[in-house]
PDB file of C-alpha atoms in Angstrom:
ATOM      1  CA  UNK A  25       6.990 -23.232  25.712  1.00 77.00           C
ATOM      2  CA  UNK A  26       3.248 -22.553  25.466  1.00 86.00           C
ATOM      3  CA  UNK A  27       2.448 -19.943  22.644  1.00 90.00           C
ATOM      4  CA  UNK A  28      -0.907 -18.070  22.177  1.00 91.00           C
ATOM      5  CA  UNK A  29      -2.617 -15.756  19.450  1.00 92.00           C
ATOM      6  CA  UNK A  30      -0.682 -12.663  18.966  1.00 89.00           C
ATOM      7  CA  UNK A  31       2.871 -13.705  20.677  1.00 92.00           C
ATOM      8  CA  UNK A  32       5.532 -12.212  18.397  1.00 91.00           C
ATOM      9  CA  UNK A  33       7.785 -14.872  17.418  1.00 93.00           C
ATOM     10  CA  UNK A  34      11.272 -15.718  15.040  1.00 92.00           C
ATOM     11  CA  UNK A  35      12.158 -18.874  13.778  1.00 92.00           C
ATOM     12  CA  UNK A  36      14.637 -21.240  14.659  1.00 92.00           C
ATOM     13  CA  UNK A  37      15.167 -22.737  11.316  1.00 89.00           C
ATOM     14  CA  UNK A  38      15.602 -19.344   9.321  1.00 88.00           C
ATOM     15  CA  UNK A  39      17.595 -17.604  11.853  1.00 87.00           C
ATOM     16  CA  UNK A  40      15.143 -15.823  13.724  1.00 86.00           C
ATOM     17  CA  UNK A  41      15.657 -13.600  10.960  1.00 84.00           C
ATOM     18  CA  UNK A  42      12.125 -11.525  10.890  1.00 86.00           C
ATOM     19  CA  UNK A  43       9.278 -10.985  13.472  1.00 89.00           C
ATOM     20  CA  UNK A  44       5.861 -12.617  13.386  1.00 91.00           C
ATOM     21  CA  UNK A  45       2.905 -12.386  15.053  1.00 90.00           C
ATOM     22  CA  UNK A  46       0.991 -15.879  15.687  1.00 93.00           C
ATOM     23  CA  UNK A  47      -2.416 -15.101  13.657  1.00 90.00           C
ATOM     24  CA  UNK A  48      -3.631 -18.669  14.154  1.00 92.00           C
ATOM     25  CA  UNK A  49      -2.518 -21.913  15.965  1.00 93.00           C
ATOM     26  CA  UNK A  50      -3.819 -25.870  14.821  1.00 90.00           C
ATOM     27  CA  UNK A  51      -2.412 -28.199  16.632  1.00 87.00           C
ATOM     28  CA  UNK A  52       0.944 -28.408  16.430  1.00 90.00           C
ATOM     29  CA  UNK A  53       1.237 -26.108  14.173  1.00 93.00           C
ATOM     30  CA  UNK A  54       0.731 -21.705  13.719  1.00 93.00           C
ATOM     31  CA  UNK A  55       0.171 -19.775  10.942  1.00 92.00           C
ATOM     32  CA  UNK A  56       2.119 -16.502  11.353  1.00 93.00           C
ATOM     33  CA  UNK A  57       2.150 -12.694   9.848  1.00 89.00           C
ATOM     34  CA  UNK A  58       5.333 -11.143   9.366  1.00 87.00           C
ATOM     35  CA  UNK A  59       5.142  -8.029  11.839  1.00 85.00           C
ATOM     36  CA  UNK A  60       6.318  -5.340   9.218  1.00 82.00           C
ATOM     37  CA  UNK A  61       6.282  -7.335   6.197  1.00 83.00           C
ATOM     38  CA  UNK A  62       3.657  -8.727   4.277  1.00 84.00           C
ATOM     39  CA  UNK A  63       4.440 -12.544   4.657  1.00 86.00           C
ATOM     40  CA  UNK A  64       2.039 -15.274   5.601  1.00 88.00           C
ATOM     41  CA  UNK A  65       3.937 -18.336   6.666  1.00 88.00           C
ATOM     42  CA  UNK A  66       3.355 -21.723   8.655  1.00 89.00           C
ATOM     43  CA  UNK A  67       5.709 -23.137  10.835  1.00 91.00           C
ATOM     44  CA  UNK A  68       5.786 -25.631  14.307  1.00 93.00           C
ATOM     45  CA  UNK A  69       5.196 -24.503  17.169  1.00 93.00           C
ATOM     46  CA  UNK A  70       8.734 -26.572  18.453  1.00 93.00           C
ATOM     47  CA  UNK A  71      10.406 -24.310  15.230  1.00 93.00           C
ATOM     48  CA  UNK A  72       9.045 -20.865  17.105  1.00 94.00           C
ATOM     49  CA  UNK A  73      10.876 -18.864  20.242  1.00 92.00           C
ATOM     50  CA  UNK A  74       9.190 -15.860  21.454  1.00 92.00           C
ATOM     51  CA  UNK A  75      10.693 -13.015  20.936  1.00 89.00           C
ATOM     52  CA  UNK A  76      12.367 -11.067  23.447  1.00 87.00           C
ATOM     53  CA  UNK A  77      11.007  -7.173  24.721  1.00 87.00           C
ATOM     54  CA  UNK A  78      14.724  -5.526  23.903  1.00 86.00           C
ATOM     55  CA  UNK A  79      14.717  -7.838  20.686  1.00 83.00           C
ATOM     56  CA  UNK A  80      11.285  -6.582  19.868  1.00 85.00           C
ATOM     57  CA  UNK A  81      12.223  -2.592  20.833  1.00 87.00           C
ATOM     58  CA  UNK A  82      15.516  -2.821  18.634  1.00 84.00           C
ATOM     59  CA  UNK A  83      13.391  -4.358  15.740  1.00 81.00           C
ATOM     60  CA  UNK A  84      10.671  -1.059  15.728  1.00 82.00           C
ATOM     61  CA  UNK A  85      14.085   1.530  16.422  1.00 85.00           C
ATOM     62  CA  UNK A  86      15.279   0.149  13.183  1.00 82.00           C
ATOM     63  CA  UNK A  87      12.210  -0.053  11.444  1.00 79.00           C
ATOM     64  CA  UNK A  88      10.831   3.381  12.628  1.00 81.00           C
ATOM     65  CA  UNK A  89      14.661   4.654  11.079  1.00 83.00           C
ATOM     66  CA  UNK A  90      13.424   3.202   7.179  1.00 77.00           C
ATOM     67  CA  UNK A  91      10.060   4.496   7.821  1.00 77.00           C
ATOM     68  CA  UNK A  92      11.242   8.183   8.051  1.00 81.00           C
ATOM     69  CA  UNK A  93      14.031   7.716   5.729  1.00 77.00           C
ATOM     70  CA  UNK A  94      11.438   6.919   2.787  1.00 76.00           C
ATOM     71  CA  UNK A  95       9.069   9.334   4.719  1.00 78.00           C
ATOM     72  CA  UNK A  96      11.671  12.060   4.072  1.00 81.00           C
ATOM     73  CA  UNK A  97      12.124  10.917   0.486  1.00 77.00           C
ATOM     74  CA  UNK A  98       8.272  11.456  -0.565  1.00 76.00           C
ATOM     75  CA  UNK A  99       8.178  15.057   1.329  1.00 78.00           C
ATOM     76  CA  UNK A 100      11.119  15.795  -0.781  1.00 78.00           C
ATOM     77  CA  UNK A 101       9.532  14.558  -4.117  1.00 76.00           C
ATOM     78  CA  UNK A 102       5.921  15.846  -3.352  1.00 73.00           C
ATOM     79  CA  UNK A 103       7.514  19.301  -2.147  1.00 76.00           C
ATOM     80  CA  UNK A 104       8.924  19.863  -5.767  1.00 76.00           C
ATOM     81  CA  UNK A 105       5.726  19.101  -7.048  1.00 72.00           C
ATOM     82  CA  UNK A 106       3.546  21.093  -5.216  1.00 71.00           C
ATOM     83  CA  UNK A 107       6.147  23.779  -6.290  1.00 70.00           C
ATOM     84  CA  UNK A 108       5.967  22.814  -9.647  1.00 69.00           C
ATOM     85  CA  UNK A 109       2.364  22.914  -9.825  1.00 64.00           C
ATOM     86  CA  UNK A 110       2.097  26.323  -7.630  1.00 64.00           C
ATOM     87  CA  UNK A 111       4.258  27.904 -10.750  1.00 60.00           C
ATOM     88  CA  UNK A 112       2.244  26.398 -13.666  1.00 63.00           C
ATOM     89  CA  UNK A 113      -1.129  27.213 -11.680  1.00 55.00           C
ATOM     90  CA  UNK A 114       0.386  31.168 -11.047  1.00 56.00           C
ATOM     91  CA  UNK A 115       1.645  31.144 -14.582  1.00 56.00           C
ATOM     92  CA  UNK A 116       5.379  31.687 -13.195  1.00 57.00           C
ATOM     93  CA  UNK A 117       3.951  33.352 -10.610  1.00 54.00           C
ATOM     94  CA  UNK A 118       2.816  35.975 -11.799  1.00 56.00           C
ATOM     95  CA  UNK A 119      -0.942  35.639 -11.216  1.00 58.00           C
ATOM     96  CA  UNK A 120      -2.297  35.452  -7.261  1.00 58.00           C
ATOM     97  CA  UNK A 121      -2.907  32.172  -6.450  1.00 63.00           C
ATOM     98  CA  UNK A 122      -6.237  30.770  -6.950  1.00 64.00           C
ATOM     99  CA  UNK A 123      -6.822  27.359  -7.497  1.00 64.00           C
ATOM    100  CA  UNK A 124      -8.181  24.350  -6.115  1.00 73.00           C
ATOM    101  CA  UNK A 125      -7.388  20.691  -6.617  1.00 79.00           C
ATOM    102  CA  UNK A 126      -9.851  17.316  -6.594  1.00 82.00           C
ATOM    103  CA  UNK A 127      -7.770  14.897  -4.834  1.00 80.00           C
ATOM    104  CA  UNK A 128      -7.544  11.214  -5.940  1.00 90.00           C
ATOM    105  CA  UNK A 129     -10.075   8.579  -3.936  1.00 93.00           C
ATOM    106  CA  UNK A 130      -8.692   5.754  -3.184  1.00 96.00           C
ATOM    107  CA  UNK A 131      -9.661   1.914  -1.872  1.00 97.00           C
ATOM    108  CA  UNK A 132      -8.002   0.370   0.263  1.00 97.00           C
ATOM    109  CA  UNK A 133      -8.656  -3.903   0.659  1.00 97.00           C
ATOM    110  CA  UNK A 134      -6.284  -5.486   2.928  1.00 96.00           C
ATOM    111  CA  UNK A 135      -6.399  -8.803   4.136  1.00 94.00           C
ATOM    112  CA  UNK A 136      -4.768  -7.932   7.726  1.00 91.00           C
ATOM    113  CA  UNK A 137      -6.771  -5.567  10.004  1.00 91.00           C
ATOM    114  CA  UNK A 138      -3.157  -4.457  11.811  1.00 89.00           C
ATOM    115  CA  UNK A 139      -1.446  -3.260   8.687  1.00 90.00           C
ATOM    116  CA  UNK A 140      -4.856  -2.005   7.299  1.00 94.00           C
ATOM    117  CA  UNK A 141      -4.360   0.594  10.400  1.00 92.00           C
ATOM    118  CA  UNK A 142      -0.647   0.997   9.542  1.00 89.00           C
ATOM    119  CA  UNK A 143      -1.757   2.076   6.427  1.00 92.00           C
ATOM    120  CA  UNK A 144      -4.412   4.261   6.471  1.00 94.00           C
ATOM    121  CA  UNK A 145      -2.249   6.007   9.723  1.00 90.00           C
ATOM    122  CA  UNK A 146       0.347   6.465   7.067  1.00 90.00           C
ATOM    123  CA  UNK A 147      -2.061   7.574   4.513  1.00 92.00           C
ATOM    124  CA  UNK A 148      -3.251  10.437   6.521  1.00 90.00           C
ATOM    125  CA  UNK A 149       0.315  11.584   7.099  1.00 87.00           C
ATOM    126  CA  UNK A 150       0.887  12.133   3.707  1.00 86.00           C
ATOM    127  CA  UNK A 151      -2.476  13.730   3.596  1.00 85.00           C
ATOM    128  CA  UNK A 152      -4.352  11.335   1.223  1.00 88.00           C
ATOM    129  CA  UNK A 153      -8.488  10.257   1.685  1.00 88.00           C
ATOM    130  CA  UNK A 154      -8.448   6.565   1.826  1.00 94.00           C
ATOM    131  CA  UNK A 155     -11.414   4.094   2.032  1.00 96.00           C
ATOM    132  CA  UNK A 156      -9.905   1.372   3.791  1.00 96.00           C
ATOM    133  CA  UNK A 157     -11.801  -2.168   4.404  1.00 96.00           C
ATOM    134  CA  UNK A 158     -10.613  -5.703   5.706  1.00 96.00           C
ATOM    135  CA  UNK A 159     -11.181  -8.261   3.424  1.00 96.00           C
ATOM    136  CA  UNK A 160     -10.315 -11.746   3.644  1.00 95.00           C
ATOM    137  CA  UNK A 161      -7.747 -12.334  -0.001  1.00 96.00           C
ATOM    138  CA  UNK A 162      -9.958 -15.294  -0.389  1.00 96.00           C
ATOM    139  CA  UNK A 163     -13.126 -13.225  -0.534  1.00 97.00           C
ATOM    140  CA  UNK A 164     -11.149  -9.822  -2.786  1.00 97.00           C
ATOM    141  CA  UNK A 165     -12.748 -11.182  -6.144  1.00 97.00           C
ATOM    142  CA  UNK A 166     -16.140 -10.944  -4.580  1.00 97.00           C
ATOM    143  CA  UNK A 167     -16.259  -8.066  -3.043  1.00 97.00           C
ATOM    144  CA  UNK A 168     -13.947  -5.630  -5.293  1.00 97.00           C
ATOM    145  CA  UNK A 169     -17.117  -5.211  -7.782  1.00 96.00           C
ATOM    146  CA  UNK A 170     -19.608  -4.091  -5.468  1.00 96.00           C
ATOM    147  CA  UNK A 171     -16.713  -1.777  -4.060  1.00 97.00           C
ATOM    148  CA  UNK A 172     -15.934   0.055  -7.416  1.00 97.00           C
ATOM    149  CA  UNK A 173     -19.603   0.841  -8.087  1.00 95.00           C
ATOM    150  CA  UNK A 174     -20.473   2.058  -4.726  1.00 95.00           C
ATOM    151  CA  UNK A 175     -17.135   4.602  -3.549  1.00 95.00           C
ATOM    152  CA  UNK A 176     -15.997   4.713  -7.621  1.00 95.00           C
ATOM    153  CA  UNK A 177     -12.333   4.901  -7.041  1.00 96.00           C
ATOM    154  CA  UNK A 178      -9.739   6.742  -9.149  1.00 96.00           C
ATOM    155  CA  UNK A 179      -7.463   3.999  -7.294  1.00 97.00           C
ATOM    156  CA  UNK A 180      -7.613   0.107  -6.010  1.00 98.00           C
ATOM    157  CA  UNK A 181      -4.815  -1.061  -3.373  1.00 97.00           C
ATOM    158  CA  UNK A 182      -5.058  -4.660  -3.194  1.00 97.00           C
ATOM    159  CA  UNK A 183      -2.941  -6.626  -0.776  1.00 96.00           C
ATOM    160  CA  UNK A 184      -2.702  -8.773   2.028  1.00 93.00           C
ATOM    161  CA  UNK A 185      -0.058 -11.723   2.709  1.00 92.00           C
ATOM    162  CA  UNK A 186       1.001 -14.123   0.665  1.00 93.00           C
ATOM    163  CA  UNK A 187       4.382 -16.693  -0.127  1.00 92.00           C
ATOM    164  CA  UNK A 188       6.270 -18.622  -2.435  1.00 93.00           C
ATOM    165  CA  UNK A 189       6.420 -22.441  -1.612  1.00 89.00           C
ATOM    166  CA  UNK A 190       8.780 -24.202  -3.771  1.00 88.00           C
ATOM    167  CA  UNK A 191       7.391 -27.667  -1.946  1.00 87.00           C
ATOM    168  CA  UNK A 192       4.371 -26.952  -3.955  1.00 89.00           C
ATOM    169  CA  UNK A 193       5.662 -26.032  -7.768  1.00 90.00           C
ATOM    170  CA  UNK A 194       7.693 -23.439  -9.688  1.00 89.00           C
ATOM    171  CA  UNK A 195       8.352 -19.832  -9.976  1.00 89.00           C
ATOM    172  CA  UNK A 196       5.597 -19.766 -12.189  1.00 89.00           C
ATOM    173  CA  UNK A 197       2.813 -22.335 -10.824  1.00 92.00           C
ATOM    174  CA  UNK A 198       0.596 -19.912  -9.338  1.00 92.00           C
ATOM    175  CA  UNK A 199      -0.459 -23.016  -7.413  1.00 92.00           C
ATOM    176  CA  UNK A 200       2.596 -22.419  -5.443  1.00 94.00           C
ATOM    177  CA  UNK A 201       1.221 -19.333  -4.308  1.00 95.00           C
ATOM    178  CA  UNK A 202      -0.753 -18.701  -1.042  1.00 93.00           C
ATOM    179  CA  UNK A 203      -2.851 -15.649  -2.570  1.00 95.00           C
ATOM    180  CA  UNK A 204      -1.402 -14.538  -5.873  1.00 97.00           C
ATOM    181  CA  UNK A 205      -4.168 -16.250  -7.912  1.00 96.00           C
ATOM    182  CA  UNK A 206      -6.833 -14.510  -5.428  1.00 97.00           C
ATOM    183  CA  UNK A 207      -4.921 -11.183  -6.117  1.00 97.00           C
ATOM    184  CA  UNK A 208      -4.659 -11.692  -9.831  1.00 97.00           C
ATOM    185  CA  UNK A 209      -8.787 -12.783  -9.503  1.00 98.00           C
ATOM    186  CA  UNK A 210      -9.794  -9.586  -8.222  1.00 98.00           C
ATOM    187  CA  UNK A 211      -7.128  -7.299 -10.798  1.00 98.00           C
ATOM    188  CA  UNK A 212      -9.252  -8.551 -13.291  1.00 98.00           C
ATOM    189  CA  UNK A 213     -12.703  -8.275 -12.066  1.00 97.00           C
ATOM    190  CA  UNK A 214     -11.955  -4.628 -11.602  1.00 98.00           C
ATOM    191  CA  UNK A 215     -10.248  -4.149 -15.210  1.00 98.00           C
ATOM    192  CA  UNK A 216     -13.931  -6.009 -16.286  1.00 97.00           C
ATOM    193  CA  UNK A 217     -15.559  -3.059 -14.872  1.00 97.00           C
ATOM    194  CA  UNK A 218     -12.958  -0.170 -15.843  1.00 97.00           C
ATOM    195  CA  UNK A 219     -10.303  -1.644 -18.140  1.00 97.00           C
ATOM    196  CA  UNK A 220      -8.843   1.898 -19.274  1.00 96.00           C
ATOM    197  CA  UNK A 221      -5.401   1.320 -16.368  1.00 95.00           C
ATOM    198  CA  UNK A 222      -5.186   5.461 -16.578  1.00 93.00           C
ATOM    199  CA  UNK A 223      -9.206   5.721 -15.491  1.00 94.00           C
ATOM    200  CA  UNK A 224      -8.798   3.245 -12.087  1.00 97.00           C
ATOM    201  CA  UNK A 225      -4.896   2.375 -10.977  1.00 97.00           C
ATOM    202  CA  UNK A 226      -4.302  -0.709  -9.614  1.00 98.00           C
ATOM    203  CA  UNK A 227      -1.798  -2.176  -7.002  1.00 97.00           C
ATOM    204  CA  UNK A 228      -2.038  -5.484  -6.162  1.00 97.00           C
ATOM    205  CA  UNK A 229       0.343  -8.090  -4.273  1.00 96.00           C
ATOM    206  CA  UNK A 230       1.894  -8.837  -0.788  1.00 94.00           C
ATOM    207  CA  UNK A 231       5.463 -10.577  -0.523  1.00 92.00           C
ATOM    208  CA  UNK A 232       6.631 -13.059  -2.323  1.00 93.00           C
ATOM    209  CA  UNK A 233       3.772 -12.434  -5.499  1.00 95.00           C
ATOM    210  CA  UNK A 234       3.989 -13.783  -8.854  1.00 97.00           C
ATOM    211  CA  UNK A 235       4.064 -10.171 -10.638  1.00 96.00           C
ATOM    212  CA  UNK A 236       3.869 -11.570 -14.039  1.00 96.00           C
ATOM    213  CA  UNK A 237       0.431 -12.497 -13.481  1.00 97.00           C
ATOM    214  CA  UNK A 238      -0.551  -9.952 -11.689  1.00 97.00           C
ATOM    215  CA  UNK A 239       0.500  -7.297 -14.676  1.00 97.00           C
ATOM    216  CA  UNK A 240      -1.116  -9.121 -16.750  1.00 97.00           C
ATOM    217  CA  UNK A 241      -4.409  -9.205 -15.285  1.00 97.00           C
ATOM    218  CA  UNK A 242      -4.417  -6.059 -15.491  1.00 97.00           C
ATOM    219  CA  UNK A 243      -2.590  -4.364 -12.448  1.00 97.00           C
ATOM    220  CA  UNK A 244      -0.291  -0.738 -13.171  1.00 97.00           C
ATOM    221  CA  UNK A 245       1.861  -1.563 -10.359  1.00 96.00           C
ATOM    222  CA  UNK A 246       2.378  -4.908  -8.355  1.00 96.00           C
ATOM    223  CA  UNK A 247       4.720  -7.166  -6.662  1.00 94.00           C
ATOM    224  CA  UNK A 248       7.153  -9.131  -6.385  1.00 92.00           C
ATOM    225  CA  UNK A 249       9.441  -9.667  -9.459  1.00 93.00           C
ATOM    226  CA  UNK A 250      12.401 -10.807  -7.295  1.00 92.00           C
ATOM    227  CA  UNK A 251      10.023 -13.129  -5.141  1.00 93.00           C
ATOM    228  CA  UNK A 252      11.483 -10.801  -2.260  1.00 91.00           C
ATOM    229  CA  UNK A 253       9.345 -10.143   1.276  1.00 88.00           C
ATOM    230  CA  UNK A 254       7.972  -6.354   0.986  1.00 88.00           C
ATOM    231  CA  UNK A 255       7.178  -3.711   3.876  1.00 87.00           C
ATOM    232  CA  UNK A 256       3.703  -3.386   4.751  1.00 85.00           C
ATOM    233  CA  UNK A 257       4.189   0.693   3.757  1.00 88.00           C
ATOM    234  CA  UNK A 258       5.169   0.082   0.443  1.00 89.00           C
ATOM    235  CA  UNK A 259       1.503   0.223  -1.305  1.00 90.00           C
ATOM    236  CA  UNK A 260       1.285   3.796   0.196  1.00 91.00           C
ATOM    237  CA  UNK A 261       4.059   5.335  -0.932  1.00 88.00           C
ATOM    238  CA  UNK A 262       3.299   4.020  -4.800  1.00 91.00           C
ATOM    239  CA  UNK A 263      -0.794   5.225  -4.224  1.00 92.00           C
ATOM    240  CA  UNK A 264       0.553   8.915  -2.866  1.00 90.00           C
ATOM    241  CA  UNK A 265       3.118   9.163  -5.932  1.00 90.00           C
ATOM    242  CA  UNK A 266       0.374   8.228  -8.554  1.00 93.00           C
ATOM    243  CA  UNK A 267      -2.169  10.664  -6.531  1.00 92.00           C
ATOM    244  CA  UNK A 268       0.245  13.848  -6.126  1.00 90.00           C
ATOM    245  CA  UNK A 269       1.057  13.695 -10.144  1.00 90.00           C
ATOM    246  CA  UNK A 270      -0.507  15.912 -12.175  1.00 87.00           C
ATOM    247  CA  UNK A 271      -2.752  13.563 -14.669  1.00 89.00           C
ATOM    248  CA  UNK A 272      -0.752  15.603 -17.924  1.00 87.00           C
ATOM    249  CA  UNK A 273       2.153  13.625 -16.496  1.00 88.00           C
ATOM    250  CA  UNK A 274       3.586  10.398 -16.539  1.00 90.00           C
ATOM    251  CA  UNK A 275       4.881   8.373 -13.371  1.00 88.00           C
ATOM    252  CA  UNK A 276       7.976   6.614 -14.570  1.00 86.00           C
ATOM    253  CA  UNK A 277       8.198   3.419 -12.586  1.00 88.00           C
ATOM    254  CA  UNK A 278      11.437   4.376 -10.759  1.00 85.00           C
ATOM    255  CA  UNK A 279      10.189   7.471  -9.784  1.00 82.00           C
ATOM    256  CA  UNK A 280       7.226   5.450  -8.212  1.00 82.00           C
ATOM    257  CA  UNK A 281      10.130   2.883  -6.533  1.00 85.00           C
ATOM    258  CA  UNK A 282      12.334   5.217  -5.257  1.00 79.00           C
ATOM    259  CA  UNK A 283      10.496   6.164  -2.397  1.00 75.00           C
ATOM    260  CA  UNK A 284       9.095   3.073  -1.067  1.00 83.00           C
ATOM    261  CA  UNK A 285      11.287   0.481   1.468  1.00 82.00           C
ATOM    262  CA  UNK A 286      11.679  -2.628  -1.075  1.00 84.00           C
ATOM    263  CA  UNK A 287      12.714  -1.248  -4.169  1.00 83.00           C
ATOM    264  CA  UNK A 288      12.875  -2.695  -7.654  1.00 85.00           C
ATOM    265  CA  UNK A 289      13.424  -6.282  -6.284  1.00 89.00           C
ATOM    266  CA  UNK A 290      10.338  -6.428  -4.558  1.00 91.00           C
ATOM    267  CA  UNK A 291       7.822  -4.057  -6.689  1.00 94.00           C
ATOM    268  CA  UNK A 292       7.163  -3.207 -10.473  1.00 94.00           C
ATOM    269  CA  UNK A 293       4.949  -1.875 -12.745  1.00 95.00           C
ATOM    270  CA  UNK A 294       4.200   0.161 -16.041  1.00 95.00           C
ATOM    271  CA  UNK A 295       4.105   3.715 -17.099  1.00 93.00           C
ATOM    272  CA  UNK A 296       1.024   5.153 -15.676  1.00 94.00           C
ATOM    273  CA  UNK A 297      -0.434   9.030 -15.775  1.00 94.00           C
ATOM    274  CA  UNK A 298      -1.076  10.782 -12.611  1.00 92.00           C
ATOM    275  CA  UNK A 299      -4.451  11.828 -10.738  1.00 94.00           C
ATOM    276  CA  UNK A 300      -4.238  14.894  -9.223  1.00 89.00           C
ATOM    277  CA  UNK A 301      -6.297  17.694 -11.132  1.00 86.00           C
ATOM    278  CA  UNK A 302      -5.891  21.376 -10.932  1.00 78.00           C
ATOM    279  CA  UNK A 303      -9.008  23.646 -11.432  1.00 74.00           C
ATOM    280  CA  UNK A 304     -10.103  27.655 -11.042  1.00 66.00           C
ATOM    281  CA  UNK A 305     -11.159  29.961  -9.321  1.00 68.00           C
ATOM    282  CA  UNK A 306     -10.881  28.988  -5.720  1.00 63.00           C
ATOM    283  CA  UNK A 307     -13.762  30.171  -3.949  1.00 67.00           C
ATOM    284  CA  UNK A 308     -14.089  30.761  -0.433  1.00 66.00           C
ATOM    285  CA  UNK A 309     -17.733  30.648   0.744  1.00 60.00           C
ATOM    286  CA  UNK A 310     -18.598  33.405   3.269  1.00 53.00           C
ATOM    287  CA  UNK A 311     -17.987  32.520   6.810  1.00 47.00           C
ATOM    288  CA  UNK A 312     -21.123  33.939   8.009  1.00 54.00           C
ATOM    289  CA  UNK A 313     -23.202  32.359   5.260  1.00 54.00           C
ATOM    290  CA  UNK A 314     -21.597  29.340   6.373  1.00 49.00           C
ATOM    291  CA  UNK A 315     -22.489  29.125   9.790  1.00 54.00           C
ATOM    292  CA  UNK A 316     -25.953  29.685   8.727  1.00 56.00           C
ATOM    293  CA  UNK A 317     -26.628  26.890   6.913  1.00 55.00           C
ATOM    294  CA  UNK A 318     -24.717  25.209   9.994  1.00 54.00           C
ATOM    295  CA  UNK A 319     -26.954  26.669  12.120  1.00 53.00           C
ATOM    296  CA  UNK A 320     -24.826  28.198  14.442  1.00 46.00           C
TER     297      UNK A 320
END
């Protein structure tokens, strides 16, 4: 069977239990992307069978199903908040409303261009700004400096791919990581530049991550304690939880988890305040003045 760049594959030797996508081929052998998840695995090209179009359509009708199910979930959560913060802002409603709010900024570095677009599609549903970049994991530590001091982010998302390989050490060799140690790099080079975790939140890790390491670098939220494969969502959901909070509150980790598609097996983190600030008056500028500086 001849296989090119971007077939979407299974493998024989797990089951054809999840989809890739063939990001590279040497030789013999490809280097494939989990299509929903964010898992970075090698495998022959004589272990691979392409998967089939009514394989491939039942796959998205199942995933599309979890997607709204946890899409559901946050409307649900971020409608009580909105209501909760429409009552404190009215003071119990009984003062018109007339406030504004300074929405969180947040960065985006993803080390796959495909669910970089997932995201950010995702990120405008829930009705979040996002700066979001491609960046090699490899080249994160680099680049994450320059990154903080130019857009100066109230949040960092840093992810990719990455996998466990027990051929090459232990649950807690980080040289038996594909990325975690690239992850954990950058973490820390942007705690060197804003250490305070309640100034700049952090998310960092792809499937399969070695959270300890990651948490301690420096990261608020990260994964994966269970060594489990996470959905390529899942960084959204925890950045619009953290960013809809008021910052006089406290996200409790489970409040964080219970909206995302992995769950406590896959993602973790510490107690961290929100980012969403409330200010007054609300002041409509003049729709005539307006269109003059316009000049229309």
């Amino acid at each position: 069977m001849v296989f090119v760049v971007g077939d979407i594959v299974t493998r024989s030797s797990y089951d054809h239990d999840i989809l890739f996508r063939i990001n590279t081929i040497n030789n013999n052998t490809a280097i494939l992307h989990g299509e929903d998840i964010r898992l970075e695995a090698d495998a022959l090209l004589s272990d691979l069978r392409k998967a089939q179009e009514r394989d491939i359509l039942s796959w998205k009708e199942q995933e599309k199903m979890k997607q709204d199910y946890s899409f559901r979930l946050f409307r649900q959560d971020y409608q009580l908040m909105k209501d909760k913060r429409h009552y404190e802002s009215t003071g119990g409603y009984y003062q018109t409303e007339n406030y504004f709010q300074l929405p969180a900024r947040v960065l985006h570095l993803d080390g796959d261009r495909m669910y970089l677009k997932k995201c950010i599609e995702l990120y405008q549903r829930v009705g979040l700004q996002v700066h979001g970049l491609y960046c090699d994991e490899k080249e994160m530590p680099q680049e994450v400096g320059r990154l903080i001091k130019k857009i100066q982010p109230d949040m960092i998302i840093i992810t990719g791919h990455d996998a466990f390989s027990r051929n090459k050490g232990g649950k807690n060799d980080l040289q038996a990581y594909r990325h975690s140690k690239y992850f954990a790099e950058t973490v820390r080079e942007a705690r060197t530049i804003i250490p305070n975790v309640d100034q700049l939140v952090i998310f960092a890790g792809a499937c399969q991550s070695h959270f300890e390491s990651l948490i301690r670098a420096g990261a608020n939220f990260a994964s994966s304690p269970s060594r489990v494969n996470i959905h390529a969502l899942d960084p959204v959901y925890i950045a619009a939880k953290v960013a809809y909070t008021s910052f006089m509150e406290k996200v409790s980790v489970y409040d964080v988890l219970r909206n995302t598609l992995t769950g406590e097996k896959g993602l973790g983190g510490i107690e961290t305040k929100g980012l969403l600030r409330t200010g007054m008056p609300y002041i409509e500028e003049d729709l005539t003045e307006l269109r003059k500086k316009e000049g229309k």
